[in-house]
N, CA, C and O atoms as a DFTB+ gen file, in Angstrom:
764 C
 N C O
     1  1     -61.226       8.236     -53.692
     2  2     -60.679       9.357     -53.312
     3  2     -60.232       8.995     -51.789
     4  3     -59.546       9.821     -51.187
     5  1     -60.554       7.951     -51.242
     6  2     -59.918       7.520     -50.152
     7  2     -58.503       6.761     -50.272
     8  3     -57.707       6.680     -49.337
     9  1     -58.313       6.249     -51.477
    10  2     -57.104       5.757     -51.513
    11  2     -56.051       6.870     -51.849
    12  3     -54.905       6.708     -51.429
    13  1     -56.346       7.933     -52.539
    14  2     -55.463       9.130     -52.668
    15  2     -55.372       9.511     -50.996
    16  3     -54.263       9.360     -50.482
    17  1     -56.199       9.871     -50.356
    18  2     -56.051      10.170     -49.025
    19  2     -55.099       9.492     -48.321
    20  3     -54.448      10.179     -47.534
    21  1     -54.797       8.125     -48.402
    22  2     -54.219       7.178     -47.867
    23  2     -52.653       7.399     -48.296
    24  3     -51.646       7.458     -47.591
    25  1     -52.810       7.490     -49.607
    26  2     -51.307       7.606     -50.119
    27  2     -50.564       8.957     -49.717
    28  3     -49.337       8.945     -49.621
    29  1     -51.350      10.217     -49.461
    30  2     -50.854      11.468     -49.012
    31  2     -50.488      11.139     -47.595
    32  3     -49.321      11.308     -47.242
    33  1     -51.338      10.706     -46.795
    34  2     -50.954      10.319     -45.375
    35  2     -49.694       9.346     -45.210
    36  3     -48.973       9.482     -44.222
    37  1     -49.450       8.460     -46.077
    38  2     -48.116       7.772     -45.956
    39  2     -46.962       8.631     -46.381
    40  3     -45.906       8.646     -45.749
    41  1     -47.198       9.416     -47.567
    42  2     -45.925      10.400     -47.843
    43  2     -45.937      11.252     -46.784
    44  3     -44.805      11.363     -46.313
    45  1     -46.703      11.855     -46.255
    46  2     -46.532      13.014     -45.093
    47  2     -45.848      12.245     -43.937
    48  3     -44.852      12.724     -43.395
    49  1     -46.365      11.072     -43.557
    50  2     -45.640      10.368     -42.430
    51  2     -44.160      10.186     -42.776
    52  3     -43.271      10.575     -42.019
    53  1     -43.932       9.593     -43.924
    54  2     -42.535       9.513     -44.425
    55  2     -41.581      10.725     -44.291
    56  3     -40.437      10.731     -43.836
    57  1     -42.360      11.823     -44.825
    58  2     -41.652      13.105     -44.693
    59  2     -41.463      13.645     -43.468
    60  3     -40.415      14.179     -43.105
    61  1     -42.667      13.497     -42.670
    62  2     -42.494      13.978     -41.276
    63  2     -41.465      13.119     -40.444
    64  3     -40.768      13.617     -39.560
    65  1     -41.430      11.855     -40.782
    66  2     -40.468      10.969     -40.095
    67  2     -39.021      11.327     -40.651
    68  3     -38.084      11.268     -39.855
    69  1     -38.842      11.602     -41.635
    70  2     -37.422      12.179     -42.239
    71  2     -37.028      13.502     -41.421
    72  3     -35.937      13.780     -40.923
    73  1     -38.162      14.204     -41.421
    74  2     -37.864      15.400     -40.487
    75  2     -37.462      15.219     -39.023
    76  3     -36.598      15.837     -38.401
    77  1     -38.205      14.322     -38.640
    78  2     -37.919      13.958     -37.195
    79  2     -36.469      13.392     -37.020
    80  3     -35.816      13.658     -36.011
    81  1     -36.058      12.726     -37.874
    82  2     -34.784      11.927     -37.754
    83  2     -33.710      12.798     -38.051
    84  3     -32.641      12.637     -37.462
    85  1     -33.867      13.798     -38.977
    86  2     -33.036      14.983     -39.253
    87  2     -32.927      15.836     -38.102
    88  3     -31.832      16.309     -37.799
    89  1     -34.017      16.086     -37.398
    90  2     -33.930      16.841     -36.245
    91  2     -33.064      16.341     -35.121
    92  3     -32.190      16.984     -34.539
    93  1     -33.426      15.128     -34.905
    94  2     -32.684      14.313     -33.693
    95  2     -31.400      14.384     -34.164
    96  3     -30.616      15.054     -33.491
    97  1     -30.969      13.816     -35.230
    98  2     -29.582      13.823     -35.469
    99  2     -28.642      15.274     -35.531
   100  3     -27.442      15.371     -35.274
   101  1     -29.553      16.321     -35.939
   102  2     -29.155      17.666     -35.747
   103  2     -29.006      17.901     -34.277
   104  3     -27.884      18.220     -33.884
   105  1     -29.886      17.799     -33.490
   106  2     -29.895      17.990     -31.876
   107  2     -28.566      16.978     -31.422
   108  3     -27.703      17.431     -30.670
   109  1     -28.508      15.952     -31.807
   110  2     -27.482      15.039     -31.327
   111  2     -26.102      15.499     -31.775
   112  3     -25.131      15.417     -31.023
   113  1     -26.021      16.052     -33.188
   114  2     -24.769      16.702     -33.615
   115  2     -24.272      17.939     -32.654
   116  3     -23.151      18.042     -32.154
   117  1     -25.336      18.825     -32.518
   118  2     -25.185      20.012     -31.723
   119  2     -24.787      19.667     -30.218
   120  3     -23.975      20.348     -29.591
   121  1     -25.417      18.577     -29.709
   122  2     -25.202      18.207     -28.493
   123  2     -23.728      17.734     -28.373
   124  3     -22.965      18.225     -27.541
   125  1     -23.400      16.857     -29.155
   126  2     -22.069      16.442     -29.281
   127  2     -20.961      17.496     -29.586
   128  3     -19.868      17.392     -29.030
   129  1     -21.179      18.340     -30.312
   130  2     -20.366      19.534     -30.370
   131  2     -20.217      20.244     -29.292
   132  3     -19.076      20.635     -29.043
   133  1     -21.240      20.573     -28.439
   134  2     -21.117      21.142     -27.247
   135  2     -20.454      20.358     -26.112
   136  3     -19.603      20.822     -25.353
   137  1     -21.002      18.974     -26.085
   138  2     -20.178      18.366     -24.960
   139  2     -18.966      17.718     -25.097
   140  3     -18.327      17.474     -24.074
   141  1     -18.474      17.350     -26.327
   142  2     -17.215      16.861     -26.439
   143  2     -16.245      17.595     -25.908
   144  3     -15.608      17.003     -25.036
   145  1     -15.804      19.060     -26.216
   146  2     -15.078      19.942     -25.500
   147  2     -15.103      19.769     -24.139
   148  3     -14.028      19.764     -23.538
   149  1     -16.355      19.597     -23.415
   150  2     -16.354      19.488     -21.935
   151  2     -15.763      18.161     -21.500
   152  3     -15.023      18.066     -20.521
   153  1     -16.129      17.111     -22.288
   154  2     -15.595      15.756     -21.911
   155  2     -14.147      15.831     -21.899
   156  3     -13.503      15.378     -20.953
   157  1     -13.588      16.400     -22.936
   158  2     -12.074      16.340     -23.193
   159  2     -11.438      17.193     -22.001
   160  3     -10.399      16.838     -21.445
   161  1     -12.166      18.382     -21.642
   162  2     -11.738      19.074     -20.589
   163  2     -11.692      18.356     -19.407
   164  3     -10.637      18.354     -18.773
   165  1     -12.750      17.686     -18.960
   166  2     -12.916      16.716     -17.898
   167  2     -11.868      15.846     -17.698
   168  3     -11.361      15.637     -16.596
   169  1     -11.473      15.249     -18.903
   170  2     -10.480      14.216     -19.035
   171  2      -8.911      14.857     -18.530
   172  3      -8.097      14.252     -17.832
   173  1      -8.779      16.057     -19.020
   174  2      -7.686      16.709     -18.779
   175  2      -7.454      17.180     -17.355
   176  3      -6.353      17.317     -16.823
   177  1      -8.721      17.424     -16.776
   178  2      -8.801      17.963     -15.277
   179  2      -8.494      16.575     -14.417
   180  3      -7.791      16.642     -13.408
   181  1      -8.998      15.443     -14.819
   182  2      -8.519      14.149     -14.264
   183  2      -7.245      13.809     -14.344
   184  3      -6.725      13.214     -13.400
   185  1      -6.496      14.142     -15.534
   186  2      -5.025      13.827     -15.826
   187  2      -4.138      14.622     -14.894
   188  3      -3.107      14.147     -14.417
   189  1      -4.649      16.070     -14.604
   190  2      -3.884      16.999     -13.715
   191  2      -3.901      16.579     -12.288
   192  3      -2.970      16.660     -11.487
   193  1      -5.226      16.072     -12.070
   194  2      -5.443      15.820     -10.491
   195  2      -4.611      14.516     -10.268
   196  3      -3.974      14.469      -9.216
   197  1      -4.541      13.551     -11.041
   198  2      -3.803      12.439     -10.856
   199  2      -2.017      12.789     -10.803
   200  3      -1.157      12.300     -10.070
   201  1      -1.926      13.605     -11.657
   202  2      -0.293      14.199     -11.595
   203  2      -0.082      14.757     -10.212
   204  3       0.736      14.297      -9.416
   205  1      -0.912      15.825      -9.972
   206  2      -1.004      16.434      -8.362
   207  2      -0.924      15.555      -7.556
   208  3      -0.013      15.654      -6.734
   209  1      -1.735      14.507      -7.494
   210  2      -1.857      13.425      -6.514
   211  2      -0.494      12.661      -6.182
   212  3      -0.074      12.387      -5.058
   213  1       0.119      12.370      -7.442
   214  2       1.391      11.451      -7.478
   215  2       2.350      12.582      -6.976
   216  3       3.141      12.182      -6.121
   217  1       2.446      13.737      -7.270
   218  2       3.548      14.718      -6.838
   219  2       3.181      14.841      -5.319
   220  3       4.161      14.707      -4.586
   221  1       2.065      15.050      -4.723
   222  2       1.831      15.261      -3.468
   223  2       2.355      13.931      -2.559
   224  3       2.957      14.023      -1.489
   225  1       2.024      12.820      -3.163
   226  2       2.399      11.587      -2.447
   227  2       4.014      11.543      -2.420
   228  3       4.588      11.222      -1.380
   229  1       4.650      11.837      -3.461
   230  2       6.224      12.059      -3.399
   231  2       6.568      13.094      -2.324
   232  3       7.470      12.787      -1.544
   233  1       6.010      14.195      -2.193
   234  2       6.320      15.293      -1.415
   235  2       6.155      14.750       0.095
   236  3       6.967      14.993       0.988
   237  1       5.041      14.017       0.243
   238  2       4.890      13.620       1.625
   239  2       5.935      12.656       1.856
   240  3       6.401      12.678       2.995
   241  1       6.396      11.849       1.085
   242  2       7.362      10.746       1.211
   243  2       8.856      11.479       1.651
   244  3       9.649      10.888       2.384
   245  1       9.090      12.671       1.170
   246  2      10.201      13.454       1.250
   247  2      10.118      14.513       2.273
   248  3      11.099      14.996       2.838
   249  1       9.034      14.805       2.454
   250  2       8.962      16.003       3.561
   251  2       9.718      15.781       4.604
   252  3      10.503      16.701       4.836
   253  1       9.768      14.728       5.442
   254  2      10.405      14.492       6.705
   255  2      11.786      14.896       6.576
   256  3      12.248      15.663       7.420
   257  1      12.620      14.405       5.468
   258  2      13.852      14.705       5.125
   259  2      14.319      16.212       4.827
   260  3      15.389      16.758       5.093
   261  1      13.147      16.720       4.174
   262  2      13.334      18.205       3.932
   263  2      13.316      18.968       5.142
   264  3      14.157      19.850       5.315
   265  1      12.253      18.662       6.177
   266  2      12.174      19.377       7.318
   267  2      13.206      19.291       8.159
   268  3      13.615      20.237       8.832
   269  1      13.761      17.954       8.163
   270  2      15.154      17.808       9.005
   271  2      16.286      18.666       8.384
   272  3      17.030      19.341       9.095
   273  1      16.385      18.623       7.135
   274  2      17.373      19.469       6.376
   275  2      17.299      20.957       7.012
   276  3      18.212      21.595       7.537
   277  1      15.834      21.354       6.794
   278  2      15.675      22.830       7.110
   279  2      15.892      23.213       8.456
   280  3      16.168      24.385       8.715
   281  1      15.780      22.183       9.515
   282  2      16.053      22.574      10.765
   283  2      17.653      22.440      10.980
   284  3      18.279      23.162      11.756
   285  1      18.168      21.526      10.271
   286  2      19.769      21.609      10.343
   287  2      20.401      22.941      10.005
   288  3      21.296      23.507      10.633
   289  1      19.727      23.385       8.805
   290  2      20.493      24.425       8.257
   291  2      20.203      25.747       9.091
   292  3      20.951      26.716       8.963
   293  1      19.209      25.773       9.869
   294  2      18.804      26.884      10.900
   295  2      19.637      26.736      12.137
   296  3      19.877      27.688      12.880
   297  1      20.059      25.552      12.332
   298  2      20.854      25.338      13.647
   299  2      22.177      25.953      13.717
   300  3      23.042      25.643      12.898
   301  1      22.386      26.790      14.628
   302  2      24.081      27.195      14.926
   303  2      24.679      26.048      15.791
   304  3      24.268      25.566      16.847
   305  1      25.819      25.741      15.002
   306  2      26.750      24.690      15.761
   307  2      27.973      25.429      16.485
   308  3      28.690      26.265      15.937
   309  1      28.096      24.968      17.847
   310  2      29.209      25.646      18.238
   311  2      30.473      24.934      17.889
   312  3      30.398      23.749      17.564
   313  1      31.779      25.623      17.931
   314  2      32.855      25.023      17.513
   315  2      33.252      24.207      18.351
   316  3      33.771      24.679      19.363
   317  1      33.158      22.912      18.237
   318  2      33.346      21.709      19.358
   319  2      34.750      21.230      19.140
   320  3      35.154      20.352      19.903
   321  1      35.606      21.716      18.140
   322  2      36.948      21.446      17.961
   323  2      37.944      22.300      18.641
   324  3      38.419      23.279      18.065
   325  1      38.275      21.976      19.827
   326  2      39.306      22.699      20.636
   327  2      40.611      22.544      19.770
   328  3      41.333      21.622      20.147
   329  1      41.000      23.169      18.825
   330  2      42.211      22.744      17.950
   331  2      43.332      23.464      18.658
   332  3      43.258      24.616      19.083
   333  1      44.302      22.722      18.735
   334  2      45.567      23.298      19.360
   335  2      46.254      24.144      18.314
   336  3      45.955      24.263      17.125
   337  1      47.388      24.797      19.102
   338  2      48.025      25.813      18.263
   339  2      48.755      24.919      17.266
   340  3      49.212      23.828      17.605
   341  1      48.863      25.447      15.922
   342  2      49.522      24.830      14.882
   343  2      51.094      25.102      15.003
   344  3      51.569      26.223      15.183
   345  1      51.797      23.986      14.886
   346  2      53.137      23.997      14.661
   347  2      53.674      22.910      13.780
   348  3      53.090      21.837      13.624
   349  1      54.843      23.241      13.194
   350  2      55.517      22.311      12.211
   351  2      56.141      21.210      13.159
   352  3      56.441      21.415      14.336
   353  1      56.309      19.906      12.425
   354  2      56.840      18.943      13.047
   355  2      58.268      18.811      12.481
   356  3      58.451      19.081      11.294
   357  1      59.114      18.480      13.128
   358  2      60.652      18.395      12.913
   359  2      60.624      17.157      11.848
   360  3      59.734      16.308      11.878
   361  1      61.579      17.148      11.006
   362  2      61.734      16.278       9.993
   363  2      62.075      14.900      10.505
   364  3      61.755      13.844       9.959
   365  1      62.722      15.032      11.555
   366  2      63.319      13.701      12.186
   367  2      62.076      13.029      12.711
   368  3      62.097      11.805      12.838
   369  1      61.124      13.630      12.991
   370  2      59.695      13.063      13.742
   371  2      58.619      12.573      12.769
   372  3      57.597      11.971      13.097
   373  1      58.962      12.888      11.615
   374  2      57.892      12.491      10.605
   375  2      57.796      10.908      10.664
   376  3      56.662      10.449      10.523
   377  1      58.774      10.070      10.841
   378  2      58.770       8.692      10.900
   379  2      57.729       8.097      11.775
   380  3      57.078       7.073      11.571
   381  1      57.674       9.082      12.995
   382  2      56.809       8.528      14.057
   383  2      55.173       8.689      13.693
   384  3      54.297       7.995      14.208
   385  1      54.958       9.683      12.760
   386  2      53.561       9.734      12.366
   387  2      52.930       8.598      11.944
   388  3      51.717       8.707      11.768
   389  1      53.380       7.650      11.757
   390  2      52.779       6.439      11.267
   391  2      52.195       5.738      12.745
   392  3      51.052       5.281      12.783
   393  1      52.880       5.713      13.654
   394  2      52.484       5.368      14.970
   395  2      51.200       6.223      15.656
   396  3      50.267       5.803      16.340
   397  1      51.535       7.644      15.185
   398  2      50.364       8.349      15.680
   399  2      48.924       7.991      14.775
   400  3      47.806       7.881      15.280
   401  1      49.198       7.866      13.558
   402  2      48.007       7.435      12.841
   403  2      47.276       6.067      13.239
   404  3      46.060       5.876      13.245
   405  1      48.193       5.241      13.540
   406  2      47.811       3.854      14.119
   407  2      47.107       4.024      15.423
   408  3      46.094       3.349      15.606
   409  1      47.527       4.863      16.377
   410  2      46.910       5.153      17.626
   411  2      45.363       5.694      17.305
   412  3      44.361       5.178      17.799
   413  1      45.353       6.806      16.408
   414  2      44.092       7.267      16.065
   415  2      43.141       6.179      15.737
   416  3      42.001       6.098      16.195
   417  1      43.778       5.215      14.778
   418  2      42.716       4.199      14.376
   419  2      42.311       3.255      15.371
   420  3      41.141       2.873      15.393
   421  1      43.167       2.829      16.212
   422  2      42.913       2.057      17.394
   423  2      41.723       2.618      18.374
   424  3      40.742       2.016      18.812
   425  1      42.103       3.846      18.551
   426  2      41.194       4.725      19.509
   427  2      39.696       4.785      18.969
   428  3      38.689       4.680      19.670
   429  1      39.739       4.972      17.606
   430  2      38.291       5.147      17.080
   431  2      37.795       3.803      16.419
   432  3      36.852       3.874      15.631
   433  1      38.317       2.703      16.667
   434  2      37.672       1.428      16.424
   435  2      37.995       0.981      14.666
   436  3      37.307       0.106      14.140
   437  1      38.875       1.547      14.051
   438  2      39.177       1.200      12.848
   439  2      40.535       0.658      12.570
   440  3      41.312       0.574      13.521
   441  1      40.914       0.285      11.400
   442  2      42.377      -0.077      11.316
   443  2      43.042       0.751      10.224
   444  3      42.454       1.096       9.199
   445  1      44.311       1.045      10.513
   446  2      45.014       1.873       9.660
   447  2      45.582       0.804       8.395
   448  3      46.347      -0.134       8.614
   449  1      45.084       1.132       7.170
   450  2      45.432       0.219       6.041
   451  2      46.439       0.598       5.174
   452  3      47.037      -0.209       4.463
   453  1      46.679       1.913       5.197
   454  2      47.793       2.587       4.504
   455  2      48.188       3.846       5.086
   456  3      47.382       4.626       5.591
   457  1      49.514       4.054       5.009
   458  2      50.242       5.403       5.552
   459  2      51.363       5.681       4.612
   460  3      52.470       5.164       4.766
   461  1      51.080       6.499       3.636
   462  2      52.238       6.705       2.625
   463  2      52.601       8.086       2.627
   464  3      51.642       8.856       2.662
   465  1      53.645       8.557       2.600
   466  2      54.152       9.737       2.346
   467  2      54.585      10.168       1.019
   468  3      55.300       9.387       0.391
   469  1      54.269      11.277       0.496
   470  2      54.595      11.689      -1.015
   471  2      55.961      12.332      -0.823
   472  3      56.196      13.414      -0.286
   473  1      56.891      11.395      -1.405
   474  2      58.466      11.722      -1.056
   475  2      58.827      12.882      -2.156
   476  3      59.958      13.367      -2.137
   477  1      57.826      13.339      -3.147
   478  2      58.190      14.400      -3.989
   479  2      57.967      15.644      -3.211
   480  3      58.672      16.623      -3.456
   481  1      57.075      15.694      -2.319
   482  2      56.790      16.877      -1.240
   483  2      57.851      17.128      -0.354
   484  3      58.031      18.233       0.158
   485  1      58.632      16.045      -0.134
   486  2      59.553      15.914       1.054
   487  2      60.913      16.382       0.535
   488  3      61.815      15.548       0.452
   489  1      61.102      17.486       0.226
   490  2      62.598      17.972      -0.452
   491  2      63.042      19.007       0.415
   492  3      62.248      19.542       1.190
   493  1      64.128      19.307       0.361
   494  2      64.861      20.451       1.198
   495  2      64.272      21.663       0.877
   496  3      64.099      21.907      -0.317
   497  1      63.865      22.627       1.875
   498  2      63.070      23.733       1.911
   499  2      61.639      23.569       1.590
   500  3      60.959      24.551       1.293
   501  1      61.122      22.319       1.638
   502  2      59.518      22.098       1.755
   503  2      59.110      22.562       3.174
   504  3      59.835      22.402       4.157
   505  1      58.051      23.072       3.199
   506  2      57.328      23.487       4.579
   507  2      56.226      22.652       4.901
   508  3      55.813      22.555       6.057
   509  1      55.621      21.913       3.733
   510  2      54.468      21.048       3.780
   511  2      54.861      19.572       3.076
   512  3      55.547      19.473       2.059
   513  1      54.401      18.672       3.677
   514  2      54.527      17.339       3.204
   515  2      53.182      16.544       2.842
   516  3      52.397      16.432       3.783
   517  1      52.872      16.086       1.859
   518  2      51.670      15.152       1.578
   519  2      51.635      14.050       2.035
   520  3      52.673      13.408       1.873
   521  1      50.583      13.406       2.719
   522  2      50.312      12.175       3.382
   523  2      49.196      11.610       2.809
   524  3      48.201      12.316       2.644
   525  1      49.194      10.108       2.379
   526  2      47.898       9.370       2.249
   527  2      47.891       8.554       3.194
   528  3      48.864       7.863       3.496
   529  1      46.656       8.537       3.841
   530  2      46.260       7.653       4.986
   531  2      44.976       7.018       4.453
   532  3      44.167       7.662       3.787
   533  1      44.806       5.620       4.797
   534  2      43.681       4.995       4.526
   535  2      43.272       4.310       5.818
   536  3      44.064       3.560       6.388
   537  1      42.096       4.540       6.278
   538  2      41.490       3.811       7.287
   539  2      40.577       2.498       6.840
   540  3      40.192       2.487       5.671
   541  1      40.258       1.541       7.586
   542  2      39.460       0.630       7.183
   543  2      38.652       0.363       8.296
   544  3      39.106       0.159       9.422
   545  1      37.374       0.358       7.981
   546  2      36.388      -0.085       9.161
   547  2      34.820       0.239       8.841
   548  3      34.322       0.138       7.720
   549  1      34.134       0.645      10.017
   550  2      32.579       1.010       9.771
   551  2      32.636       2.516       9.603
   552  3      33.384       3.337      10.134
   553  1      31.578       2.681       8.661
   554  2      31.328       4.223       8.033
   555  2      31.247       5.158       9.198
   556  3      31.862       6.223       9.145
   557  1      30.544       4.845      10.229
   558  2      30.454       6.038      11.340
   559  2      31.737       6.264      12.042
   560  3      31.851       7.313      12.676
   561  1      32.768       5.380      12.015
   562  2      34.103       5.608      12.598
   563  2      34.775       6.433      11.984
   564  3      35.623       6.968      12.698
   565  1      34.749       6.869      10.639
   566  2      35.545       7.534       9.999
   567  2      35.408       9.127      10.179
   568  3      36.281       9.921       9.827
   569  1      34.422       9.410      10.663
   570  2      34.349      11.015      11.050
   571  2      35.086      11.083      12.276
   572  3      35.929      11.974      12.170
   573  1      35.133      10.460      13.516
   574  2      36.098      10.646      14.474
   575  2      37.579      10.588      14.207
   576  3      38.430      11.303      14.736
   577  1      37.764       9.682      13.352
   578  2      39.364       9.664      12.825
   579  2      39.708      10.977      12.081
   580  3      40.735      11.607      12.331
   581  1      38.880      11.326      11.236
   582  2      39.053      12.618      10.710
   583  2      39.195      13.855      11.698
   584  3      40.052      14.710      11.478
   585  1      38.344      13.936      12.790
   586  2      38.530      14.985      13.715
   587  2      39.752      14.798      14.422
   588  3      40.290      15.836      14.807
   589  1      40.403      13.558      14.723
   590  2      41.554      13.409      15.552
   591  2      42.619      13.698      14.673
   592  3      43.588      14.294      15.144
   593  1      42.617      13.379      13.465
   594  2      43.725      13.938      12.401
   595  2      43.734      15.417      12.590
   596  3      44.794      15.940      12.933
   597  1      42.721      16.115      12.414
   598  2      42.689      17.541      12.208
   599  2      43.130      18.129      13.583
   600  3      43.592      19.269      13.632
   601  1      42.980      17.297      14.792
   602  2      43.541      17.977      16.104
   603  2      45.101      17.959      16.282
   604  3      45.664      18.530      17.217
   605  1      45.848      17.141      15.149
   606  2      47.293      17.107      15.456
   607  2      47.779      18.541      15.184
   608  3      47.360      19.271      14.285
   609  1      48.692      18.827      16.061
   610  2      49.270      20.400      15.650
   611  2      49.925      20.538      14.502
   612  3      49.993      21.654      13.986
   613  1      50.533      19.399      13.894
   614  2      51.214      19.718      12.679
   615  2      50.373      19.336      11.546
   616  3      50.973      19.108      10.496
   617  1      48.897      19.204      11.553
   618  2      48.154      19.282      10.475
   619  2      47.895      20.725       9.747
   620  3      47.629      21.744      10.385
   621  1      47.995      20.677       8.513
   622  2      47.699      21.863       7.932
   623  2      46.383      21.838       6.918
   624  3      45.658      22.833       6.926
   625  1      46.113      20.915       6.194
   626  2      44.850      20.966       5.319
   627  2      44.619      19.573       4.796
   628  3      45.513      18.729       4.733
   629  1      43.322      19.368       4.412
   630  2      42.874      18.229       3.685
   631  2      42.932      18.403       2.294
   632  3      42.504      19.478       1.873
   633  1      43.333      17.650       1.545
   634  2      43.477      17.831      -0.160
   635  2      42.384      17.096      -0.697
   636  3      41.732      17.581      -1.621
   637  1      42.031      15.654      -0.084
   638  2      41.163      14.913      -0.484
   639  2      40.654      13.898       0.350
   640  3      41.432      13.253       1.052
   641  1      39.217      13.636       0.359
   642  2      38.654      12.500       1.330
   643  2      37.801      11.710       0.481
   644  3      36.905      12.151      -0.240
   645  1      38.190      10.358       0.641
   646  2      37.353       9.508      -0.580
   647  2      36.793       8.425       0.496
   648  3      37.557       7.999       1.363
   649  1      35.556       8.026       0.428
   650  2      35.065       6.776       1.243
   651  2      34.486       5.810       0.140
   652  3      33.575       6.181      -0.599
   653  1      35.128       4.380       0.045
   654  2      34.676       3.665      -0.892
   655  2      34.223       2.204      -0.261
   656  3      34.485       1.957       0.916
   657  1      33.585       1.323      -1.033
   658  2      33.435       0.055      -0.413
   659  2      33.906      -0.934      -1.351
   660  3      33.649      -0.717      -2.535
   661  1      34.579      -2.033      -1.038
   662  2      35.031      -3.005      -1.820
   663  2      33.917      -4.099      -1.987
   664  3      32.838      -4.040      -1.398
   665  1      34.261      -5.042      -2.795
   666  2      33.190      -6.026      -3.227
   667  2      32.778      -7.003      -2.054
   668  3      31.784      -7.722      -2.162
   669  1      33.607      -7.002      -0.893
   670  2      33.407      -7.778       0.344
   671  2      32.501      -6.956       1.164
   672  3      32.018      -7.497       2.159
   673  1      32.175      -5.652       0.883
   674  2      31.380      -4.672       1.683
   675  2      32.362      -4.180       2.661
   676  3      31.864      -3.863       3.741
   677  1      33.489      -4.056       2.563
   678  2      34.510      -3.508       3.595
   679  2      34.592      -2.145       3.029
   680  3      34.762      -1.941       1.827
   681  1      34.456      -1.112       4.019
   682  2      34.643       0.193       3.648
   683  2      35.933       0.847       4.195
   684  3      36.430       0.653       5.304
   685  1      36.422       1.729       3.126
   686  2      37.837       2.411       3.228
   687  2      37.570       3.982       3.268
   688  3      36.626       4.453       2.633
   689  1      38.329       4.698       3.947
   690  2      38.355       5.846       4.002
   691  2      39.647       6.523       3.628
   692  3      40.426       6.582       4.579
   693  1      40.046       6.998       2.618
   694  2      41.235       7.476       2.094
   695  2      41.345       9.041       2.269
   696  3      40.522       9.872       1.884
   697  1      42.418       9.247       2.867
   698  2      42.464      10.757       3.144
   699  2      44.036      11.233       2.732
   700  3      45.109      10.710       3.032
   701  1      43.763      12.333       1.992
   702  2      45.303      13.042       1.411
   703  2      45.163      14.252       2.095
   704  3      44.233      15.022       1.856
   705  1      46.168      14.503       3.067
   706  2      46.457      15.745       3.786
   707  2      47.842      16.317       3.743
   708  3      48.822      15.747       3.264
   709  1      47.820      17.337       4.216
   710  2      49.261      18.307       4.144
   711  2      49.517      18.480       5.739
   712  3      48.748      18.910       6.599
   713  1      50.783      18.026       5.844
   714  2      51.373      18.229       7.195
   715  2      52.627      19.242       7.316
   716  3      53.594      19.154       6.559
   717  1      52.529      20.144       8.264
   718  2      53.384      21.196       8.159
   719  2      54.779      20.671       8.938
   720  3      54.824      20.264      10.099
   721  1      55.767      20.771       8.116
   722  2      57.290      20.349       8.603
   723  2      58.183      21.585       8.581
   724  3      57.977      22.542       7.835
   725  1      59.221      21.497       9.477
   726  2      60.027      22.334       9.717
   727  2      61.004      22.470       8.537
   728  3      61.542      21.479       8.044
   729  1      61.215      23.683       8.108
   730  2      62.076      23.841       6.885
   731  2      63.525      23.902       7.256
   732  3      64.052      24.753       7.972
   733  1      64.084      22.906       6.684
   734  2      65.653      23.058       7.030
   735  2      66.541      23.349       6.006
   736  3      67.627      22.778       5.905
   737  1      66.071      24.375       5.085
   738  2      66.831      24.787       3.904
   739  2      68.144      25.437       4.567
   740  3      68.179      26.366       5.374
   741  1      69.186      24.726       4.033
   742  2      70.659      25.183       4.609
   743  2      70.821      26.740       4.287
   744  3      71.302      27.519       5.111
   745  1      70.382      27.126       3.026
   746  2      70.781      28.619       2.821
   747  2      70.162      29.517       3.562
   748  3      70.749      30.580       3.758
   749  1      68.867      29.307       4.133
   750  2      68.136      30.245       5.047
   751  2      68.899      30.009       6.494
   752  3      68.987      30.970       7.258
   753  1      69.406      28.832       6.836
   754  2      69.851      28.797       8.054
   755  2      71.169      29.393       8.064
   756  3      71.571      29.741       9.174
   757  1      71.993      29.603       6.994
   758  2      73.239      30.315       7.031
   759  2      73.057      31.750       7.346
   760  3      73.795      32.374       8.109
   761  1      71.895      32.312       6.632
   762  2      71.779      33.590       6.496
   763  2      71.194      34.361       7.626
   764  3      71.065      35.582       7.539
């Protein structure tokens, strides 16, 4: 009888052991089922936090420029260009504009690289003539050149302004503008 009791005890212990293992595996499965979504959520939160940190660092880097742009946008600038009364230049005086453009260049510390008149716009009866002017020099000197050009009494409008740099790092400012010229249409003068 003692042997039978030992066998039952052995069977009970293996059954009990199996039940304990099944319970532990079940508890682990339930725990993983409950914890996995939370771990995944924590990983998503970390990824969002990292993305926001990177975005904030970028914003910190660009904030001074943004703040300065906002200040400039709110600033009221006085009209600092006392523009002369506009009047057309006589056709005979157009050839002297090249010297005027050269003087502007010398005054502002740049060189006059090109001064071309659009001959198509210089016909009898035309009131405006297109001019192509190119200055060569430092970038910061181009703005005063433009201001001096606009101050000319015969200046009418800007058509195009282009700033470019060549291979040797020399900067050019090409300007296409319209100059008011006197109309010498013969039919108008006779009537």
